[in-house]
């Protein structure tokens, strides 16, 4: 089966600019997650969708981050305006159901964002 | 809340050496435990898992046993290869809360 697709792979922007990342999960996976991975740290959950509804966005900095999952398939994560501390790898993952990884997450390759 | 603590790296070994990466956790209930591996420039890949106490997960020569009494899930491999060089993440999934928690990763470098 095809994996989780993410684009772009790399992005360099100046602070205060905006940026968007795209994710296409594995077909049929109801739950989609966006994680932020800062260099030297483990992934931290930003937002979790179940189909096209938000299950958990408690760690999402809502003053600058937004995400949507229209039609319960693809998802877009946006940052506006970006700050230097947003430099990180943004990982998308999906799983079959909300209880998640009885079999483990499937992660995409990530988007590496550098804010200068 | 839940937490995962991994031994600090980096870890440097010679080829064919024995590997142990320690992982301990704090969680409510009975979480599932995982090891993920991240090769340079790639996303995390599931390496192995264990869903209940005393379960042993294994894959590609790596093993880890779910020890409830010591709240540990140490990763081991008897003979590492250069191709095992990567960052290894221990993680737990709290099914009741529907949330996962990751450790900060341990970088392994294997030299020929």
PDB file of C-alpha atoms in Angstrom:
ATOM      1  CA  UNK A   1       0.000   0.000   0.000  1.00  0.00           C
ATOM      2  CA  UNK A   2       1.115   3.564  -0.581  1.00  0.00           C
ATOM      3  CA  UNK A   3       2.493   5.326   2.474  1.00  0.00           C
ATOM      4  CA  UNK A   4       1.713   8.696   3.972  1.00  0.00           C
ATOM      5  CA  UNK A   5       2.630  11.396   1.472  1.00  0.00           C
ATOM      6  CA  UNK A   6       3.839  14.823   2.545  1.00  0.00           C
ATOM      7  CA  UNK A   7       4.964  17.885   0.651  1.00  0.00           C
ATOM      8  CA  UNK A   8       7.097  19.842   0.368  1.00  0.00           C
ATOM      9  CA  UNK A   9      10.141  18.004   1.749  1.00  0.00           C
ATOM     10  CA  UNK A  10      11.970  21.204   2.599  1.00  0.00           C
ATOM     11  CA  UNK A  11      10.962  24.818   3.072  1.00  0.00           C
ATOM     12  CA  UNK A  12      12.954  27.896   4.004  1.00  0.00           C
ATOM     13  CA  UNK A  13      11.068  31.076   4.854  1.00  0.00           C
ATOM     14  CA  UNK A  14      11.729  34.335   6.621  1.00  0.00           C
ATOM     15  CA  UNK A  15      10.156  35.050   9.980  1.00  0.00           C
ATOM     16  CA  UNK A  16       6.682  36.568   9.809  1.00  0.00           C
ATOM     17  CA  UNK A  17       6.017  34.857   6.475  1.00  0.00           C
ATOM     18  CA  UNK A  18       3.373  32.165   6.093  1.00  0.00           C
ATOM     19  CA  UNK A  19       3.803  28.543   5.047  1.00  0.00           C
ATOM     20  CA  UNK A  20       1.572  25.539   4.409  1.00  0.00           C
ATOM     21  CA  UNK A  21       2.236  21.823   4.511  1.00  0.00           C
ATOM     22  CA  UNK A  22       0.183  19.102   2.873  1.00  0.00           C
ATOM     23  CA  UNK A  23      -0.457  15.504   3.910  1.00  0.00           C
ATOM     24  CA  UNK A  24      -2.222  12.618   2.185  1.00  0.00           C
ATOM     25  CA  UNK A  25      -2.725   9.700   4.605  1.00  0.00           C
ATOM     26  CA  UNK A  26      -2.954   6.026   3.796  1.00  0.00           C
ATOM     27  CA  UNK A  27      -6.218   5.235   2.070  1.00  0.00           C
ATOM     28  CA  UNK A  28      -8.904   4.277   4.551  1.00  0.00           C
ATOM     29  CA  UNK A  29      -7.100   5.590   7.617  1.00  0.00           C
ATOM     30  CA  UNK A  30      -9.639   7.544   9.626  1.00  0.00           C
ATOM     31  CA  UNK A  31      -7.255   9.242  12.022  1.00  0.00           C
ATOM     32  CA  UNK A  32      -4.623  11.765  10.985  1.00  0.00           C
ATOM     33  CA  UNK A  33      -2.028  13.411  13.192  1.00  0.00           C
ATOM     34  CA  UNK A  34       0.343  16.328  12.797  1.00  0.00           C
ATOM     35  CA  UNK A  35       3.488  16.205  14.917  1.00  0.00           C
ATOM     36  CA  UNK A  36       6.244  18.774  15.391  1.00  0.00           C
ATOM     37  CA  UNK A  37       9.766  17.402  15.846  1.00  0.00           C
ATOM     38  CA  UNK A  38      12.328  19.927  16.973  1.00  0.00           C
ATOM     39  CA  UNK A  39      15.950  18.942  16.439  1.00  0.00           C
ATOM     40  CA  UNK A  40      17.126  16.637  19.221  1.00  0.00           C
ATOM     41  CA  UNK A  41      13.649  15.961  20.559  1.00  0.00           C
ATOM     42  CA  UNK A  42      10.909  13.435  20.042  1.00  0.00           C
ATOM     43  CA  UNK A  43       7.759  14.268  18.102  1.00  0.00           C
ATOM     44  CA  UNK A  44       5.130  16.367  19.886  1.00  0.00           C
ATOM     45  CA  UNK A  45       1.487  16.151  18.866  1.00  0.00           C
ATOM     46  CA  UNK A  46       0.023  19.325  17.396  1.00  0.00           C
ATOM     47  CA  UNK A  47      -3.394  18.149  16.270  1.00  0.00           C
ATOM     48  CA  UNK A  48      -5.368  14.953  15.766  1.00  0.00           C
ATOM     49  CA  UNK A  49      -8.261  14.505  13.343  1.00  0.00           C
ATOM     50  CA  UNK A  50     -10.831  11.726  13.319  1.00  0.00           C
ATOM     51  CA  UNK A  51     -12.233  11.774   9.797  1.00  0.00           C
ATOM     52  CA  UNK A  52     -12.730  15.520   9.263  1.00  0.00           C
ATOM     53  CA  UNK A  53     -13.303  16.441  12.912  1.00  0.00           C
ATOM     54  CA  UNK A  54     -10.724  17.643  15.423  1.00  0.00           C
ATOM     55  CA  UNK A  55     -10.168  15.224  18.317  1.00  0.00           C
ATOM     56  CA  UNK A  56      -7.300  17.000  20.073  1.00  0.00           C
ATOM     57  CA  UNK A  57      -5.722  20.369  19.323  1.00  0.00           C
ATOM     58  CA  UNK A  58      -4.727  21.241  22.866  1.00  0.00           C
ATOM     59  CA  UNK A  59      -1.036  21.638  21.933  1.00  0.00           C
ATOM     60  CA  UNK A  60      -1.606  23.630  18.753  1.00  0.00           C
ATOM     61  CA  UNK A  61      -0.521  27.309  19.041  1.00  0.00           C
ATOM     62  CA  UNK A  62      -3.784  28.573  17.650  1.00  0.00           C
ATOM     63  CA  UNK A  63      -2.660  32.177  17.393  1.00  0.00           C
ATOM     64  CA  UNK A  64      -0.405  31.199  14.491  1.00  0.00           C
ATOM     65  CA  UNK A  65      -1.085  27.564  13.555  1.00  0.00           C
ATOM     66  CA  UNK A  66      -4.168  26.237  11.816  1.00  0.00           C
ATOM     67  CA  UNK A  67      -5.057  22.906  10.266  1.00  0.00           C
ATOM     68  CA  UNK A  68      -7.911  21.450   8.326  1.00  0.00           C
ATOM     69  CA  UNK A  69      -8.900  18.111   6.929  1.00  0.00           C
ATOM     70  CA  UNK A  70     -11.583  18.662   4.372  1.00  0.00           C
ATOM     71  CA  UNK A  71     -13.597  15.620   3.307  1.00  0.00           C
ATOM     72  CA  UNK A  72     -11.754  13.499   5.862  1.00  0.00           C
ATOM     73  CA  UNK A  73      -8.817  12.700   3.583  1.00  0.00           C
ATOM     74  CA  UNK A  74      -6.015  15.197   2.834  1.00  0.00           C
ATOM     75  CA  UNK A  75      -4.916  17.675   5.437  1.00  0.00           C
ATOM     76  CA  UNK A  76      -3.160  21.033   5.409  1.00  0.00           C
ATOM     77  CA  UNK A  77      -1.203  22.590   8.264  1.00  0.00           C
ATOM     78  CA  UNK A  78      -0.533  26.330   8.079  1.00  0.00           C
ATOM     79  CA  UNK A  79       1.701  28.656  10.052  1.00  0.00           C
ATOM     80  CA  UNK A  80       1.065  32.399   9.865  1.00  0.00           C
ATOM     81  CA  UNK A  81       3.170  34.285  10.821  1.00  0.00           C
ATOM     82  CA  UNK A  82       6.169  32.023  11.328  1.00  0.00           C
ATOM     83  CA  UNK A  83       8.651  32.506  14.161  1.00  0.00           C
ATOM     84  CA  UNK A  84      12.247  31.353  14.439  1.00  0.00           C
ATOM     85  CA  UNK A  85      11.239  28.724  17.014  1.00  0.00           C
ATOM     86  CA  UNK A  86       8.940  27.081  14.474  1.00  0.00           C
ATOM     87  CA  UNK A  87      11.999  25.629  12.745  1.00  0.00           C
ATOM     88  CA  UNK A  88      11.390  21.878  12.960  1.00  0.00           C
ATOM     89  CA  UNK A  89      10.337  18.824  11.022  1.00  0.00           C
ATOM     90  CA  UNK A  90       6.581  18.543  10.666  1.00  0.00           C
ATOM     91  CA  UNK A  91       5.464  14.940  10.524  1.00  0.00           C
ATOM     92  CA  UNK A  92       2.122  13.627   9.416  1.00  0.00           C
ATOM     93  CA  UNK A  93       0.921  10.213  10.557  1.00  0.00           C
ATOM     94  CA  UNK A  94      -2.213   8.165  10.134  1.00  0.00           C
ATOM     95  CA  UNK A  95      -3.866   5.164  11.723  1.00  0.00           C
ATOM     96  CA  UNK A  96      -6.965   3.111  11.121  1.00  0.00           C
ATOM     97  CA  UNK A  97      -8.863   4.211  14.204  1.00  0.00           C
ATOM     98  CA  UNK A  98      -8.800   6.560  17.132  1.00  0.00           C
ATOM     99  CA  UNK A  99      -7.203   4.117  19.499  1.00  0.00           C
ATOM    100  CA  UNK A 100      -4.340   4.528  17.177  1.00  0.00           C
ATOM    101  CA  UNK A 101      -1.353   2.379  16.982  1.00  0.00           C
ATOM    102  CA  UNK A 102      -2.277  -1.065  18.133  1.00  0.00           C
ATOM    103  CA  UNK A 103      -0.118  -1.632  15.102  1.00  0.00           C
ATOM    104  CA  UNK A 104       1.834   1.591  15.370  1.00  0.00           C
ATOM    105  CA  UNK A 105       1.640   4.828  13.444  1.00  0.00           C
ATOM    106  CA  UNK A 106       2.635   5.161   9.830  1.00  0.00           C
ATOM    107  CA  UNK A 107       4.572   8.376   9.437  1.00  0.00           C
ATOM    108  CA  UNK A 108       5.308  10.371   6.332  1.00  0.00           C
ATOM    109  CA  UNK A 109       8.827  11.541   5.547  1.00  0.00           C
ATOM    110  CA  UNK A 110       8.118  14.960   6.993  1.00  0.00           C
ATOM    111  CA  UNK A 111       8.615  18.556   5.935  1.00  0.00           C
ATOM    112  CA  UNK A 112      11.742  20.234   7.253  1.00  0.00           C
ATOM    113  CA  UNK A 113      10.977  23.910   7.915  1.00  0.00           C
ATOM    114  CA  UNK A 114      13.727  26.452   8.461  1.00  0.00           C
ATOM    115  CA  UNK A 115      12.708  29.940   9.549  1.00  0.00           C
ATOM    116  CA  UNK A 116      15.427  32.561   9.105  1.00  0.00           C
TER     117      UNK A 116
ATOM    118  CA  UNK B   1       0.842  12.997  32.610  1.00  0.00           C
ATOM    119  CA  UNK B   2       2.520  10.250  30.657  1.00  0.00           C
ATOM    120  CA  UNK B   3       6.265  10.422  30.042  1.00  0.00           C
ATOM    121  CA  UNK B   4       9.041   8.431  28.385  1.00  0.00           C
ATOM    122  CA  UNK B   5      12.709   8.664  29.370  1.00  0.00           C
ATOM    123  CA  UNK B   6      15.452   7.310  27.147  1.00  0.00           C
ATOM    124  CA  UNK B   7      19.132   6.971  27.871  1.00  0.00           C
ATOM    125  CA  UNK B   8      21.003   9.944  26.562  1.00  0.00           C
ATOM    126  CA  UNK B   9      23.147   9.567  23.499  1.00  0.00           C
ATOM    127  CA  UNK B  10      24.913   9.588  21.320  1.00  0.00           C
ATOM    128  CA  UNK B  11      25.891   5.938  21.434  1.00  0.00           C
ATOM    129  CA  UNK B  12      28.864   4.824  19.340  1.00  0.00           C
ATOM    130  CA  UNK B  13      29.609   1.133  18.851  1.00  0.00           C
ATOM    131  CA  UNK B  14      31.813  -1.007  16.683  1.00  0.00           C
ATOM    132  CA  UNK B  15      30.221  -3.382  14.220  1.00  0.00           C
ATOM    133  CA  UNK B  16      29.047  -6.669  15.823  1.00  0.00           C
ATOM    134  CA  UNK B  17      28.923  -5.131  19.310  1.00  0.00           C
ATOM    135  CA  UNK B  18      25.966  -5.662  21.653  1.00  0.00           C
ATOM    136  CA  UNK B  19      23.453  -2.850  21.861  1.00  0.00           C
ATOM    137  CA  UNK B  20      21.237  -1.762  24.745  1.00  0.00           C
ATOM    138  CA  UNK B  21      19.211   1.453  24.718  1.00  0.00           C
ATOM    139  CA  UNK B  22      17.341   1.990  27.956  1.00  0.00           C
ATOM    140  CA  UNK B  23      13.773   3.241  28.073  1.00  0.00           C
ATOM    141  CA  UNK B  24      11.543   3.774  31.097  1.00  0.00           C
ATOM    142  CA  UNK B  25       8.054   5.166  31.189  1.00  0.00           C
ATOM    143  CA  UNK B  26       5.391   6.653  33.435  1.00  0.00           C
ATOM    144  CA  UNK B  27       1.784   6.180  32.442  1.00  0.00           C
ATOM    145  CA  UNK B  28      -1.682   5.593  33.793  1.00  0.00           C
ATOM    146  CA  UNK B  29      -3.328   2.329  32.926  1.00  0.00           C
ATOM    147  CA  UNK B  30      -1.714  -0.198  30.645  1.00  0.00           C
ATOM    148  CA  UNK B  31      -0.102   1.484  27.656  1.00  0.00           C
ATOM    149  CA  UNK B  32       1.226  -0.143  24.522  1.00  0.00           C
ATOM    150  CA  UNK B  33       4.955   0.335  24.022  1.00  0.00           C
ATOM    151  CA  UNK B  34       6.885   0.936  20.828  1.00  0.00           C
ATOM    152  CA  UNK B  35      10.311   1.491  19.386  1.00  0.00           C
ATOM    153  CA  UNK B  36      10.609   3.604  16.252  1.00  0.00           C
ATOM    154  CA  UNK B  37      13.709   4.158  14.117  1.00  0.00           C
ATOM    155  CA  UNK B  38      14.488   7.283  12.103  1.00  0.00           C
ATOM    156  CA  UNK B  39      17.112   7.153   9.387  1.00  0.00           C
ATOM    157  CA  UNK B  40      18.642  10.432   8.164  1.00  0.00           C
ATOM    158  CA  UNK B  41      16.192  12.543   6.188  1.00  0.00           C
ATOM    159  CA  UNK B  42      13.299  10.155   6.750  1.00  0.00           C
ATOM    160  CA  UNK B  43      10.236   9.889   8.939  1.00  0.00           C
ATOM    161  CA  UNK B  44       9.863   7.522  11.866  1.00  0.00           C
ATOM    162  CA  UNK B  45       9.372   3.839  11.079  1.00  0.00           C
ATOM    163  CA  UNK B  46       7.865   1.376  13.501  1.00  0.00           C
ATOM    164  CA  UNK B  47      10.571  -1.075  14.589  1.00  0.00           C
ATOM    165  CA  UNK B  48       8.745  -3.233  17.145  1.00  0.00           C
ATOM    166  CA  UNK B  49       5.914  -3.161  19.658  1.00  0.00           C
ATOM    167  CA  UNK B  50       4.495  -4.844  22.749  1.00  0.00           C
ATOM    168  CA  UNK B  51       0.953  -4.422  23.954  1.00  0.00           C
ATOM    169  CA  UNK B  52       0.946  -6.065  27.397  1.00  0.00           C
ATOM    170  CA  UNK B  53       3.221  -6.982  30.260  1.00  0.00           C
ATOM    171  CA  UNK B  54       5.890  -9.606  29.536  1.00  0.00           C
ATOM    172  CA  UNK B  55       5.309  -9.368  25.784  1.00  0.00           C
ATOM    173  CA  UNK B  56       8.504  -9.371  23.731  1.00  0.00           C
ATOM    174  CA  UNK B  57       8.583  -7.376  20.520  1.00  0.00           C
ATOM    175  CA  UNK B  58      11.163  -8.285  17.907  1.00  0.00           C
ATOM    176  CA  UNK B  59      12.150  -7.248  14.407  1.00  0.00           C
ATOM    177  CA  UNK B  60      15.338  -7.218  12.318  1.00  0.00           C
ATOM    178  CA  UNK B  61      17.338  -8.714  15.194  1.00  0.00           C
ATOM    179  CA  UNK B  62      16.132  -6.085  17.683  1.00  0.00           C
ATOM    180  CA  UNK B  63      14.186  -7.108  20.789  1.00  0.00           C
ATOM    181  CA  UNK B  64      12.453  -5.385  23.687  1.00  0.00           C
ATOM    182  CA  UNK B  65      10.433  -6.837  26.561  1.00  0.00           C
ATOM    183  CA  UNK B  66       7.550  -5.016  28.262  1.00  0.00           C
ATOM    184  CA  UNK B  67       8.498  -5.006  31.970  1.00  0.00           C
ATOM    185  CA  UNK B  68       5.601  -3.675  34.004  1.00  0.00           C
ATOM    186  CA  UNK B  69       7.340  -4.147  37.359  1.00  0.00           C
ATOM    187  CA  UNK B  70      10.219  -1.886  36.335  1.00  0.00           C
ATOM    188  CA  UNK B  71       8.195   0.214  33.848  1.00  0.00           C
ATOM    189  CA  UNK B  72      10.853  -0.397  31.235  1.00  0.00           C
ATOM    190  CA  UNK B  73      11.113  -1.354  27.571  1.00  0.00           C
ATOM    191  CA  UNK B  74      14.843  -1.573  26.821  1.00  0.00           C
ATOM    192  CA  UNK B  75      15.929  -2.120  23.218  1.00  0.00           C
ATOM    193  CA  UNK B  76      18.591  -4.759  22.554  1.00  0.00           C
ATOM    194  CA  UNK B  77      20.434  -6.236  19.610  1.00  0.00           C
ATOM    195  CA  UNK B  78      23.105  -8.869  19.820  1.00  0.00           C
ATOM    196  CA  UNK B  79      25.267  -7.736  16.914  1.00  0.00           C
ATOM    197  CA  UNK B  80      24.852  -4.297  15.369  1.00  0.00           C
ATOM    198  CA  UNK B  81      25.669  -3.399  11.791  1.00  0.00           C
ATOM    199  CA  UNK B  82      26.728  -0.120  10.203  1.00  0.00           C
ATOM    200  CA  UNK B  83      23.284   0.039   8.604  1.00  0.00           C
ATOM    201  CA  UNK B  84      21.704   0.228  12.083  1.00  0.00           C
ATOM    202  CA  UNK B  85      23.064   3.755  12.498  1.00  0.00           C
ATOM    203  CA  UNK B  86      19.982   5.898  13.125  1.00  0.00           C
ATOM    204  CA  UNK B  87      17.982   7.635  15.828  1.00  0.00           C
ATOM    205  CA  UNK B  88      15.837   5.342  17.986  1.00  0.00           C
ATOM    206  CA  UNK B  89      12.677   6.556  19.737  1.00  0.00           C
ATOM    207  CA  UNK B  90      10.837   4.821  22.528  1.00  0.00           C
ATOM    208  CA  UNK B  91       7.129   5.626  22.715  1.00  0.00           C
ATOM    209  CA  UNK B  92       3.984   4.665  24.558  1.00  0.00           C
ATOM    210  CA  UNK B  93       0.370   4.832  23.510  1.00  0.00           C
ATOM    211  CA  UNK B  94      -2.261   5.385  26.162  1.00  0.00           C
ATOM    212  CA  UNK B  95      -5.335   3.759  24.662  1.00  0.00           C
ATOM    213  CA  UNK B  96      -7.728   5.285  27.184  1.00  0.00           C
ATOM    214  CA  UNK B  97      -6.603   8.798  26.381  1.00  0.00           C
ATOM    215  CA  UNK B  98      -5.936   8.049  22.732  1.00  0.00           C
ATOM    216  CA  UNK B  99      -2.565   9.749  23.010  1.00  0.00           C
ATOM    217  CA  UNK B 100       1.034   8.814  22.349  1.00  0.00           C
ATOM    218  CA  UNK B 101       4.145  10.095  24.097  1.00  0.00           C
ATOM    219  CA  UNK B 102       7.638   9.870  22.604  1.00  0.00           C
ATOM    220  CA  UNK B 103      11.062   9.931  24.183  1.00  0.00           C
ATOM    221  CA  UNK B 104      13.660  12.378  22.888  1.00  0.00           C
ATOM    222  CA  UNK B 105      15.527   9.760  20.893  1.00  0.00           C
ATOM    223  CA  UNK B 106      18.943   8.113  21.121  1.00  0.00           C
ATOM    224  CA  UNK B 107      21.403   8.481  18.267  1.00  0.00           C
ATOM    225  CA  UNK B 108      23.284   5.305  17.431  1.00  0.00           C
ATOM    226  CA  UNK B 109      26.412   5.328  15.278  1.00  0.00           C
ATOM    227  CA  UNK B 110      27.964   2.009  14.314  1.00  0.00           C
ATOM    228  CA  UNK B 111      31.534   2.109  13.006  1.00  0.00           C
ATOM    229  CA  UNK B 112      33.039  -0.585  10.773  1.00  0.00           C
TER     230      UNK B 112
END
